Tab-separated table of C-alpha atoms and ligand atoms in Angstrom:
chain	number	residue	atom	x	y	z
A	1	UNK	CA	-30.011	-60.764	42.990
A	2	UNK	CA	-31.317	-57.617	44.758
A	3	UNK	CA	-34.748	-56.762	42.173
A	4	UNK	CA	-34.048	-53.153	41.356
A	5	UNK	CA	-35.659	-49.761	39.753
A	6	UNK	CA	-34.450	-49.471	36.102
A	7	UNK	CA	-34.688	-45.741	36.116
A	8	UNK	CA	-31.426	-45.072	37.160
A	9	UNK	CA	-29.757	-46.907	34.430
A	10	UNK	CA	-32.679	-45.899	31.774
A	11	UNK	CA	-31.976	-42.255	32.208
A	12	UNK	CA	-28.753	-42.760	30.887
A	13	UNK	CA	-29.295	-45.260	28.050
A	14	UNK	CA	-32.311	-43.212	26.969
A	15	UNK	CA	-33.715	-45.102	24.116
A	16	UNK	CA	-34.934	-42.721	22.107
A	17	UNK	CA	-33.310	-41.119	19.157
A	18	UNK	CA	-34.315	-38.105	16.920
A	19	UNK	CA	-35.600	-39.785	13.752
A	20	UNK	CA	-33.862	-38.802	10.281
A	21	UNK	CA	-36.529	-37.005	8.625
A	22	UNK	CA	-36.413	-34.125	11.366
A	23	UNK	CA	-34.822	-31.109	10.413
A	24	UNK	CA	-34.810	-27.644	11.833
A	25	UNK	CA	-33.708	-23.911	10.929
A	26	UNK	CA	-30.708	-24.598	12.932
A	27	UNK	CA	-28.180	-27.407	13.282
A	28	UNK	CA	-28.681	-29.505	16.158
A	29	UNK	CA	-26.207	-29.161	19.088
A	30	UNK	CA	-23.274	-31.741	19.696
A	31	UNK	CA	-21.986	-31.450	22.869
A	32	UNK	CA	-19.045	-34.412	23.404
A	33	UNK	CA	-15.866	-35.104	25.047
A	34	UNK	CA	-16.231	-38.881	24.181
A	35	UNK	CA	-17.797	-39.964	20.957
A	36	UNK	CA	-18.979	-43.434	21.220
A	37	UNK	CA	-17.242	-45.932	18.707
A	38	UNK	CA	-19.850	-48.076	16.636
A	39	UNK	CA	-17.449	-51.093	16.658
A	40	UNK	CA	-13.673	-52.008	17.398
A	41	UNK	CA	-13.486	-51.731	13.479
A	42	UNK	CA	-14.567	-48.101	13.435
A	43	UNK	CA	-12.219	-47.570	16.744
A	44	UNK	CA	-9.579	-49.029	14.775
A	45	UNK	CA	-9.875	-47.356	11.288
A	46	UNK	CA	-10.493	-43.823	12.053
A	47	UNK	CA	-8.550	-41.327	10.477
A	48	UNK	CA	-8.846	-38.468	12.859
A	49	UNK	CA	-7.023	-36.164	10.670
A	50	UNK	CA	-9.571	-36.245	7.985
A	51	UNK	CA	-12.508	-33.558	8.759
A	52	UNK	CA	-15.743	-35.763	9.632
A	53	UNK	CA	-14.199	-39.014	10.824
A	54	UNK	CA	-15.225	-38.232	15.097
A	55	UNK	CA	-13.016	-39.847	17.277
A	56	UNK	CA	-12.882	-37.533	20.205
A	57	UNK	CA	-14.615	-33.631	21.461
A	58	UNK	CA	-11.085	-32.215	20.674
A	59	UNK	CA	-10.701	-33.315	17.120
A	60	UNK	CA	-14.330	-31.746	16.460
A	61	UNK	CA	-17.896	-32.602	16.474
A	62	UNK	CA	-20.677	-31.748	13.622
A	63	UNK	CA	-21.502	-28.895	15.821
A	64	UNK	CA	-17.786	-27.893	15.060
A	65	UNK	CA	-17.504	-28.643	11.910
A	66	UNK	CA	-20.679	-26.992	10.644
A	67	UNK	CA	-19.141	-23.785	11.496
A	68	UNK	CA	-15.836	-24.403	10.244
A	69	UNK	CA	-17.522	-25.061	6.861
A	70	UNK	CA	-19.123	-22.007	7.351
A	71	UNK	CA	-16.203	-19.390	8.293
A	72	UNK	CA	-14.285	-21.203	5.037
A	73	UNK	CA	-16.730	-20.602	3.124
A	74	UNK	CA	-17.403	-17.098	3.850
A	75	UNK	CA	-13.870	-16.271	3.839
A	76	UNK	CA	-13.191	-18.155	0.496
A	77	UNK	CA	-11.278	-20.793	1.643
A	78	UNK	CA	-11.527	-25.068	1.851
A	79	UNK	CA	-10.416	-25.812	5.430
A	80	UNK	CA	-11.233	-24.114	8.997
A	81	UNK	CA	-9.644	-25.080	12.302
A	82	UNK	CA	-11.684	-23.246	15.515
A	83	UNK	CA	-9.909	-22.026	18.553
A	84	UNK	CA	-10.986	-20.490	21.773
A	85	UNK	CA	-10.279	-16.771	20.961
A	86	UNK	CA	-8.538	-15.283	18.070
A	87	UNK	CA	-5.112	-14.978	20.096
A	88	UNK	CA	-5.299	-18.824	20.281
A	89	UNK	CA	-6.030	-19.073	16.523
A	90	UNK	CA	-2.938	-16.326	15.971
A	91	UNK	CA	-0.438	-18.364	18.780
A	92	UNK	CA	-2.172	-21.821	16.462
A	93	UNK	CA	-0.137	-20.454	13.315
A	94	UNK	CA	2.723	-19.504	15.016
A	95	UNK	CA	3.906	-22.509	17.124
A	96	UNK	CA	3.098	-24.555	13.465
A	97	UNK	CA	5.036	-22.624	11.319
A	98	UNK	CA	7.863	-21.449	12.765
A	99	UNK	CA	10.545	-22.787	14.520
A	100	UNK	CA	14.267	-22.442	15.867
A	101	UNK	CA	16.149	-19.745	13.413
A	102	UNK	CA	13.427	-18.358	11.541
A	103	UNK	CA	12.571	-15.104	10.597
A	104	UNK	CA	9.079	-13.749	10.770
A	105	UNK	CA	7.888	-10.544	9.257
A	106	UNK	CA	5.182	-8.385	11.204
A	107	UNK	CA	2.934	-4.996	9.902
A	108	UNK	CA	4.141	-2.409	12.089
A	109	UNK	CA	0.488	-1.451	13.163
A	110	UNK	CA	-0.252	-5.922	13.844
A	111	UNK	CA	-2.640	-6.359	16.648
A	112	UNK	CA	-0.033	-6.242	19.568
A	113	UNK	CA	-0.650	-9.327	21.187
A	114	UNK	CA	0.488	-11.104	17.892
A	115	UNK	CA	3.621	-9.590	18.320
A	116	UNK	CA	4.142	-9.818	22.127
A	117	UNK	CA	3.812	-13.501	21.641
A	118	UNK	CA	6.123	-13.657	18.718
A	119	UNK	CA	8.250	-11.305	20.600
A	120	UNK	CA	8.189	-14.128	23.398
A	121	UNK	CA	8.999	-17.098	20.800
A	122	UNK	CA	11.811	-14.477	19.739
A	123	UNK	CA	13.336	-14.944	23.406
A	124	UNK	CA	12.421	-17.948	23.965
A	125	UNK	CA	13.377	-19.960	20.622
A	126	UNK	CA	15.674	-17.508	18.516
A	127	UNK	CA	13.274	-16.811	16.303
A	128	UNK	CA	13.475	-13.149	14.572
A	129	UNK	CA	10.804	-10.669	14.168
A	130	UNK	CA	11.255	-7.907	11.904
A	131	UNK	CA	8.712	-5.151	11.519
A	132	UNK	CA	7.807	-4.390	7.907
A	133	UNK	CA	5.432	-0.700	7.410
A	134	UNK	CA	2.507	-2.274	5.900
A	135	UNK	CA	1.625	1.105	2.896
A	136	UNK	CA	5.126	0.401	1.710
A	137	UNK	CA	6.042	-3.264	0.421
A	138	UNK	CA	9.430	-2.286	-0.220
A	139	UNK	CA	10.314	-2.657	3.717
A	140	UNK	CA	9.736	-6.176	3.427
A	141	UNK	CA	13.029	-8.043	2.867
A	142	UNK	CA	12.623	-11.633	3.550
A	143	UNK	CA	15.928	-13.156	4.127
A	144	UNK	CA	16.061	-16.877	3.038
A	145	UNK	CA	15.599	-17.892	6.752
A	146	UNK	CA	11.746	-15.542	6.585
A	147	UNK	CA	8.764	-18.001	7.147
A	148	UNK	CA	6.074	-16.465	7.529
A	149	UNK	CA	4.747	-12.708	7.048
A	150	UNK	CA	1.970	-11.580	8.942
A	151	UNK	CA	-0.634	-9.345	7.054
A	152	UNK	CA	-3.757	-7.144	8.708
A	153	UNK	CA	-5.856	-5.502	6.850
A	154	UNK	CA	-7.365	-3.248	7.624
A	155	UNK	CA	-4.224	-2.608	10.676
A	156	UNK	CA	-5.525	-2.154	14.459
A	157	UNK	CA	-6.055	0.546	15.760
A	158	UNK	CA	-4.874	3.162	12.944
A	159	UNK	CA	-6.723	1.481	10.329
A	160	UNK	CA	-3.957	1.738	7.427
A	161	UNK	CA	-5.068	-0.736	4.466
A	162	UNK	CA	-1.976	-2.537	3.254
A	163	UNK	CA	-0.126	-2.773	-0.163
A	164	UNK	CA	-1.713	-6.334	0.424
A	165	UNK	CA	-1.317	-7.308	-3.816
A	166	UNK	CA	2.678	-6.276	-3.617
A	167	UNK	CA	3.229	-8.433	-0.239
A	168	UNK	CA	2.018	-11.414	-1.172
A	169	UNK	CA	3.331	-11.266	-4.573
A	170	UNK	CA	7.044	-10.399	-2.923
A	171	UNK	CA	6.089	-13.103	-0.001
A	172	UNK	CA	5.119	-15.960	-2.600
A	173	UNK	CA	8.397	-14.963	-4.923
A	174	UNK	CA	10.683	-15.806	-1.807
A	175	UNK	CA	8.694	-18.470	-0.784
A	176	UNK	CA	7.513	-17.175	2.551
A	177	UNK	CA	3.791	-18.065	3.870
A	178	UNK	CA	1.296	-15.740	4.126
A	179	UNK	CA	-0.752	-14.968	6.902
A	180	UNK	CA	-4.117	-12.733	7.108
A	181	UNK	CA	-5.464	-11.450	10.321
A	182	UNK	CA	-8.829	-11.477	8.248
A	183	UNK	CA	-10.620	-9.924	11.544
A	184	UNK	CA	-11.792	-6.713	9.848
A	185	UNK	CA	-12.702	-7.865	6.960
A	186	UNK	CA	-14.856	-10.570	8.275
A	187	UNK	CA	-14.839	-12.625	4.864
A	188	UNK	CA	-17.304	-9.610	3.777
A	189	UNK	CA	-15.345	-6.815	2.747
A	190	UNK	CA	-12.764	-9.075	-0.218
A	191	UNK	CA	-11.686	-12.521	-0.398
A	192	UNK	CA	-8.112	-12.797	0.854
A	193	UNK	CA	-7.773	-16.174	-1.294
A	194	UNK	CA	-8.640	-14.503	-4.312
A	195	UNK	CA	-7.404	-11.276	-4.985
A	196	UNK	CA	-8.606	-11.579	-8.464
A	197	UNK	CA	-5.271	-11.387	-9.964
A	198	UNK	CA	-3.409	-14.184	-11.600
A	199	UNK	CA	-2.685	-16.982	-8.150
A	200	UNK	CA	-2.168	-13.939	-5.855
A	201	UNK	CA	-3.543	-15.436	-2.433
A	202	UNK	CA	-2.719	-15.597	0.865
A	203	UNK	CA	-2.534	-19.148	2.528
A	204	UNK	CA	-3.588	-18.631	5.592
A	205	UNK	CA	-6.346	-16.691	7.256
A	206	UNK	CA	-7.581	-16.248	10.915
A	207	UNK	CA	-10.391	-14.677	12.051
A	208	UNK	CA	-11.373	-13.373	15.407
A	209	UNK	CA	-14.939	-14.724	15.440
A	210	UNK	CA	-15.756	-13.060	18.633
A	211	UNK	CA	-16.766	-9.998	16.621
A	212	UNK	CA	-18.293	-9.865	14.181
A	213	UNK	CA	-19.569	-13.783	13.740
A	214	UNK	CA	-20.731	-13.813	17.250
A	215	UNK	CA	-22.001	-10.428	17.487
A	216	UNK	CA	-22.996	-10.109	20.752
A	217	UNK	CA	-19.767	-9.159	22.651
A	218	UNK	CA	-20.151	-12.303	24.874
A	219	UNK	CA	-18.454	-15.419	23.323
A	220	UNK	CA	-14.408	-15.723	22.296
A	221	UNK	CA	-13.651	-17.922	19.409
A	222	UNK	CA	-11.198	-17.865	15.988
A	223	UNK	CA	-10.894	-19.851	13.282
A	224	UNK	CA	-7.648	-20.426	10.876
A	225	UNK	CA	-8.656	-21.618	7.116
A	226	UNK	CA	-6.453	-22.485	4.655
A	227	UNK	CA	-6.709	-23.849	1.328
A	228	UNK	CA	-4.171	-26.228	1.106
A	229	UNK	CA	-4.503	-29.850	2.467
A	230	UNK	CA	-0.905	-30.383	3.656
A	231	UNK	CA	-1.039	-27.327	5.378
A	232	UNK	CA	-4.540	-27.811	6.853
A	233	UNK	CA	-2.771	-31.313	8.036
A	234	UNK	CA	-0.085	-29.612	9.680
A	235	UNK	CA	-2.316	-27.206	11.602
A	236	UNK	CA	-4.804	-30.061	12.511
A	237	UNK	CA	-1.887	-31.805	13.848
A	238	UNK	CA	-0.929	-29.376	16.223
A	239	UNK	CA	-4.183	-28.066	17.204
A	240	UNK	CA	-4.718	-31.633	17.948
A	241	UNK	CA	-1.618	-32.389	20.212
A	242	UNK	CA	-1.799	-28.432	22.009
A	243	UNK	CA	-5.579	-29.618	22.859
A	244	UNK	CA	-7.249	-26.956	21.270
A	245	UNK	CA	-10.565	-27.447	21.210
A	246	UNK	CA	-13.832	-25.314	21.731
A	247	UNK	CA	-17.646	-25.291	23.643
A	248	UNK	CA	-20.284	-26.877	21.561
A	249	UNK	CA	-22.466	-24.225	23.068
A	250	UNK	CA	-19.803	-21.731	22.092
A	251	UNK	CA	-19.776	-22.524	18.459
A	252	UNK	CA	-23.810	-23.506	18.175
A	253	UNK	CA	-24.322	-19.134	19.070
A	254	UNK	CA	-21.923	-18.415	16.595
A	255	UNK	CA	-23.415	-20.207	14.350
A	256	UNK	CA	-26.944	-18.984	14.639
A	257	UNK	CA	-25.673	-15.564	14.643
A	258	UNK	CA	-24.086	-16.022	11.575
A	259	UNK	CA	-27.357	-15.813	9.607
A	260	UNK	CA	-27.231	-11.991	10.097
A	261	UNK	CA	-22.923	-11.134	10.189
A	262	UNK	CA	-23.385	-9.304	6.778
A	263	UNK	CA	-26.322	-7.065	7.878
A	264	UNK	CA	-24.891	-6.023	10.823
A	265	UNK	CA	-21.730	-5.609	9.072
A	266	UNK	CA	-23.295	-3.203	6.789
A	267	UNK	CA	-25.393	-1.246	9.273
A	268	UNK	CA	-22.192	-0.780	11.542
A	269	UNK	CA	-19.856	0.035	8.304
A	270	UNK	CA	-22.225	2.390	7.316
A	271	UNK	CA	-22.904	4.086	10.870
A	272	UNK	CA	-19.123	4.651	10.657
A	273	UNK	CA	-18.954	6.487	7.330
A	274	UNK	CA	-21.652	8.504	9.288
A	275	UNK	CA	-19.508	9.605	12.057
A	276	UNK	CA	-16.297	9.919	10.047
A	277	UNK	CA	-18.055	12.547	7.959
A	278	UNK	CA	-19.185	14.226	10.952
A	279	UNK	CA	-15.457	13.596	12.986
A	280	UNK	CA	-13.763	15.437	10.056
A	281	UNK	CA	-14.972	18.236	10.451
A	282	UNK	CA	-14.586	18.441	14.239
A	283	UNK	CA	-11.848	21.581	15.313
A	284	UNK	CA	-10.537	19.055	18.246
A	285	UNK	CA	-9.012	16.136	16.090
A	286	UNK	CA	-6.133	16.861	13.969
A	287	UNK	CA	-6.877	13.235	12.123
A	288	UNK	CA	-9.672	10.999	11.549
A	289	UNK	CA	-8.442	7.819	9.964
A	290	UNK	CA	-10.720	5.025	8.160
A	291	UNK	CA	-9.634	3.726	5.042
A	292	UNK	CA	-12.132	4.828	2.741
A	293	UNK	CA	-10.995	8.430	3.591
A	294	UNK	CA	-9.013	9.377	0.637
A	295	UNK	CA	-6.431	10.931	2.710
A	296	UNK	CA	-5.956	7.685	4.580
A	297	UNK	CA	-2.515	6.349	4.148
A	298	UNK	CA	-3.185	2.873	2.152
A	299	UNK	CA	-6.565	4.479	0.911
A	300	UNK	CA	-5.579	3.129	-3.049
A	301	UNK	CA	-4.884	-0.326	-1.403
A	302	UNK	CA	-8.177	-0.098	-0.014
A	303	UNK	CA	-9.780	0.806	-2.856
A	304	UNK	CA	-8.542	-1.917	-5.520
A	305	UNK	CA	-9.185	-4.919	-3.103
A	306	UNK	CA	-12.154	-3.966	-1.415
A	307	UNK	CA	-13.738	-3.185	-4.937
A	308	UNK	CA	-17.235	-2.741	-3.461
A	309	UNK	CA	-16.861	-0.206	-1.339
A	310	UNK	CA	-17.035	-2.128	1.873
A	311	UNK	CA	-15.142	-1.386	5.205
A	312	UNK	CA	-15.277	-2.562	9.069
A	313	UNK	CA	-17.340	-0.653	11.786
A	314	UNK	CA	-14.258	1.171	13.169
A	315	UNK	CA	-13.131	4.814	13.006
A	316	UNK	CA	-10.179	6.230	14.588
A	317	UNK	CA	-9.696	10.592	15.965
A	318	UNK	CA	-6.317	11.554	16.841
A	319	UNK	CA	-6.883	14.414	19.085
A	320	UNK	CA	-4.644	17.941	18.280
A	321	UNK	CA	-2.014	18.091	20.891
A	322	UNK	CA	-3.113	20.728	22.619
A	323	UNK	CA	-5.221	18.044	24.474
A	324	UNK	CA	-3.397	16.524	27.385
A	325	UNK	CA	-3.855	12.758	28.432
A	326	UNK	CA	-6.073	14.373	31.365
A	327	UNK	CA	-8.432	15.728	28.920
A	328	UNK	CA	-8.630	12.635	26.889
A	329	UNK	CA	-9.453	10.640	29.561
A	330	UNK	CA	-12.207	12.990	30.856
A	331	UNK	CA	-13.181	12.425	26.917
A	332	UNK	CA	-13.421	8.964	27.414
A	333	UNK	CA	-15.514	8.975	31.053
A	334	UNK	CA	-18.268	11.180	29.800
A	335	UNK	CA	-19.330	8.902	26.929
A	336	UNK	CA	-22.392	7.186	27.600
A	337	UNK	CA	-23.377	5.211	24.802
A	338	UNK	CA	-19.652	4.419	24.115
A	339	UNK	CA	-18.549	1.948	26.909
A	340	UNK	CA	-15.031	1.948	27.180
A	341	UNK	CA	-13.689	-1.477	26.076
A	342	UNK	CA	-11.981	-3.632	23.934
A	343	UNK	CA	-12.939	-5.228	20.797
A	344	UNK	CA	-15.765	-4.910	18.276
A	345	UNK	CA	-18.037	-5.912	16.038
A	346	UNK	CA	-20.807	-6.191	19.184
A	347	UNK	CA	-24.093	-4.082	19.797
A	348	UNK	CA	-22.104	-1.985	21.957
A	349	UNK	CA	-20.269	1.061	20.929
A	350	UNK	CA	-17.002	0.828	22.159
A	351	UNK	CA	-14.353	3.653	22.315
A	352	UNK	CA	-10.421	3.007	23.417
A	353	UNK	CA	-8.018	5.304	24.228
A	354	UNK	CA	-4.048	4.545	22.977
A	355	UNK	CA	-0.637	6.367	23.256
A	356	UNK	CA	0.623	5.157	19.730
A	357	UNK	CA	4.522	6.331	21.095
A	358	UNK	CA	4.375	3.012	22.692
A	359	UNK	CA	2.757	0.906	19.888
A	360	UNK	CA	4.703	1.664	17.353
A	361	UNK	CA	8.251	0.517	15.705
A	362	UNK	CA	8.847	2.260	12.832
A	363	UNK	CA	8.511	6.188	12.318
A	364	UNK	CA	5.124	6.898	11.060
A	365	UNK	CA	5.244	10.117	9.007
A	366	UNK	CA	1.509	9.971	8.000
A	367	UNK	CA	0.422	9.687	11.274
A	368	UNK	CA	-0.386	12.824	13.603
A	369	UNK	CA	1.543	13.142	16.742
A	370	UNK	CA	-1.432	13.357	19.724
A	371	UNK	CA	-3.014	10.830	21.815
A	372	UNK	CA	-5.914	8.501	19.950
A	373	UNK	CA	-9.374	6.969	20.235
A	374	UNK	CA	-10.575	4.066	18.638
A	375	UNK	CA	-14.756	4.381	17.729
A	376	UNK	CA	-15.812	0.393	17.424
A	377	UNK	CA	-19.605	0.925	16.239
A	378	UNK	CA	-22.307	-1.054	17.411
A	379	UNK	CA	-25.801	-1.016	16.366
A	380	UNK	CA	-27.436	2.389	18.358
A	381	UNK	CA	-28.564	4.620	15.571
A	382	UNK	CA	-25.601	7.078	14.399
A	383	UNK	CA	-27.076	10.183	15.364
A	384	UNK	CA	-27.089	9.497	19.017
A	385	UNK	CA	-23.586	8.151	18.517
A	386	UNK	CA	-22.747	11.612	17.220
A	387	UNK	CA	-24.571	13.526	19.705
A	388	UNK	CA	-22.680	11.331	22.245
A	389	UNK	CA	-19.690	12.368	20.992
A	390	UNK	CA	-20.411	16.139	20.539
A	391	UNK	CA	-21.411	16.254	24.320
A	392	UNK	CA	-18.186	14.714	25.791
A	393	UNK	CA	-16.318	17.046	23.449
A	394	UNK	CA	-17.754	20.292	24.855
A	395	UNK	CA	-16.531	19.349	28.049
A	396	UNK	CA	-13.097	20.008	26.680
A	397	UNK	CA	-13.791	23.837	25.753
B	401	PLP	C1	-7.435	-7.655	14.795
B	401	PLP	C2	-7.613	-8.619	15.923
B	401	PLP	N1	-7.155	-9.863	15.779
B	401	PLP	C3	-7.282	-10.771	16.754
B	401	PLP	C4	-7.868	-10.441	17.946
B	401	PLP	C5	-7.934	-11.466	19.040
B	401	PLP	O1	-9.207	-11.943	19.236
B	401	PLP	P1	-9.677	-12.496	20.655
B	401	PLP	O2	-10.098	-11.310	21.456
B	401	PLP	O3	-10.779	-13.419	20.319
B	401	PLP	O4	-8.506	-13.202	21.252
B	401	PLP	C6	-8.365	-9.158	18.149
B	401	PLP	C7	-9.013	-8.777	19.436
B	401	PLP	O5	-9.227	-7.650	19.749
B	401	PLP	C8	-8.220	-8.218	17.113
B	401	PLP	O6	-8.645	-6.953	17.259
């Protein structure tokens, strides 16, 4: 036998191992596709369907886990399933729950990409979507073939606050799950799994955790938690056989930026209620929606679940129609310290323009005919924000 340099193999079966006893502010890192097996017994009994028992990167990691625990937590639940954006966490509940024949029910103002994909399953597997206005929980009619109802709150882009209480109630009566887009609320602003009223919960949440949890505009992730172990089974099971899984690196700066979500939460929430005051009482917009307006449409719903006062960094202006789509978009390009993008819950300010005529089902009466923008606040102070504002307006005069 050749005599050869043990480096090559050393680097690789690097003997040394962090000792117990170490611990620092934040979790260490997992990184792992395989996760070595510590005997054919251990191979042999894992239950990889059970949070913590490691069989393989996709199933999860402690890197993975740690901020599943987390998001549940925050958002009240038991059980947390991470995906690689929140459309993937959305398409996650979908492809569990329903299937050939159902009926889904959808908020008229839903993030659209929830609904282009159901609208796809709709085509693709006769599944029906029906649009429900989310202020009135009277337009919900589940049918006995309805599955699953999909709430928002608060809705994208207009901001209405749902009769959330009355939905679930009616949704639980016919036996239809519930489930949250819980993006806005962040966990922070009212616990969807206790609405404080005798077993009125939703059962499922999901969470876009590439705003507000990461923070930093950079990094797509969402979670789904649930309370319920059957259904936390079911989800596992497909996130497991779709191959759903997520960066360690990812989820390890989501983590450490959850140490601060509720401060910048409140410093963006309140920078809002800032510049809706000021937006009001702007001549150009013949609306300025936010739910803590009390002329916001859903305002009382608003107001009984998210008890303490809290709302999301977003603010809405629909502009009077006088102002063409030209003058919008010459709006929009003289911003400076709004970037024009999609999303939230970053440093950024973000502003978006939409045409709700082709976002919307259902005739909304309390909404303002006239083209929109949609204010996402980030962390500049709110007086430069404003002054931002005030200088792309007088370009309009
Ligand atoms: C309310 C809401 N839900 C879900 C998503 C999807 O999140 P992601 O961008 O991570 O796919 C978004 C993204 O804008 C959103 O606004």
């Amino acid at each position: 036998m050749t005599t050869h340099n043990k480096a090559q193999t050393n680097l690789i079966h690097a003997p040394r191992q962090a000792p117990q006893y170490i611990e620092t502010v934040q979790p260490p890192l997992f990184r792992a596709s395989t996760i070595i097996f510590k005997s054919t017994a251990h191979l042999f009994d894992r239950h990889w369907t059970d949070a913590y028992d490691y069989s393989y990167g996709t199933h999860g990691t402690p890197t993975t886990f740690t901020l599943g625990d987390n998001i549940a937590q925050i958002e009240g639940g038991r059980y947390c399933l991470l995906a690689p954006s929140g459309l993937s966490a959305i398409n996650l509940v979908n492809s569990t729950v329903l299937g050939s024949g159902d009926e889904v029910w959808v908020a008229d103002n839903i993030y659209g990409p929830n609904l282009e994909h159901l609208n796809h399953l709709q085509d693709r597997y006769g599944i029906t979507v029906k649009i429900y206005n989310p202020i009135d929980a009277n337009s919900f009619q589940p049918t006995e073939k309805a599955k699953l109802i999909w709430l928002e709150a608060a809705g994208s882009v207009t901001l209405e606050f749902p009769d959330l209480k009355n939905l679930v109630k009616k949704a639980q009566q016919a036996n239809v799950l519930t489930a949250l887009d819980n993006t806005w609320g962040a966990g922070l602003a009212f616990n969807a799994f206790d609405f404080s009223d005798e077993h009125l919960t939703v059962d499922i949440t999901v969470h876009a955790l590439t705003k507000y949890p990461s923070g930093g505009g950079d990094i797509l992730m969402g979670s789904v938690v649930t309370n319920d172990q059957a259904l936390h089974h079911k989800l596992y099971r497909m996130h497991a056989i779709q191959g759903i899984s997520v960066s360690g690196d990812d989820t390890a700066q989501i983590q450490r930026s959850l140490a601060h979500m509720s401060l910048r939460y409140e410093q963006q929430a309140q920078s809002a209620l800032t510049l809706l005051n000021w937006l009001k009482q702007q001549p150009q917009f013949s609306q300025v929606l936010h739910p803590s307006d009390p002329d916001a449409a859903g305002h009382q719903f608003w107001a009984e679940i998210c008890s303490t006062g809290k709302s999301a960094g977003l603010v809405s202006v629909i502009f009077k129609p006088e102002y063409d789509l030209a003058a919008i978009r010459k709006f929009c390009d003289s911003l400076t310290l709004f970037k024009l993008g999609f999303s939230w819950g970053g440093p950024v300010s973000l502003a978006m323009l939409y045409d709700l005529k082709q976002m919307r089902t259902l005739e909304n009466t309390h909404l303002q005919q006239g083209l929109l923008v949609r204010f996402c606040i980030g962390l500049e102070h709110p007086e430069d924000l404003i002054q931002d504002i005030q200088n792309a307006l007088k370009l309009l005069d």
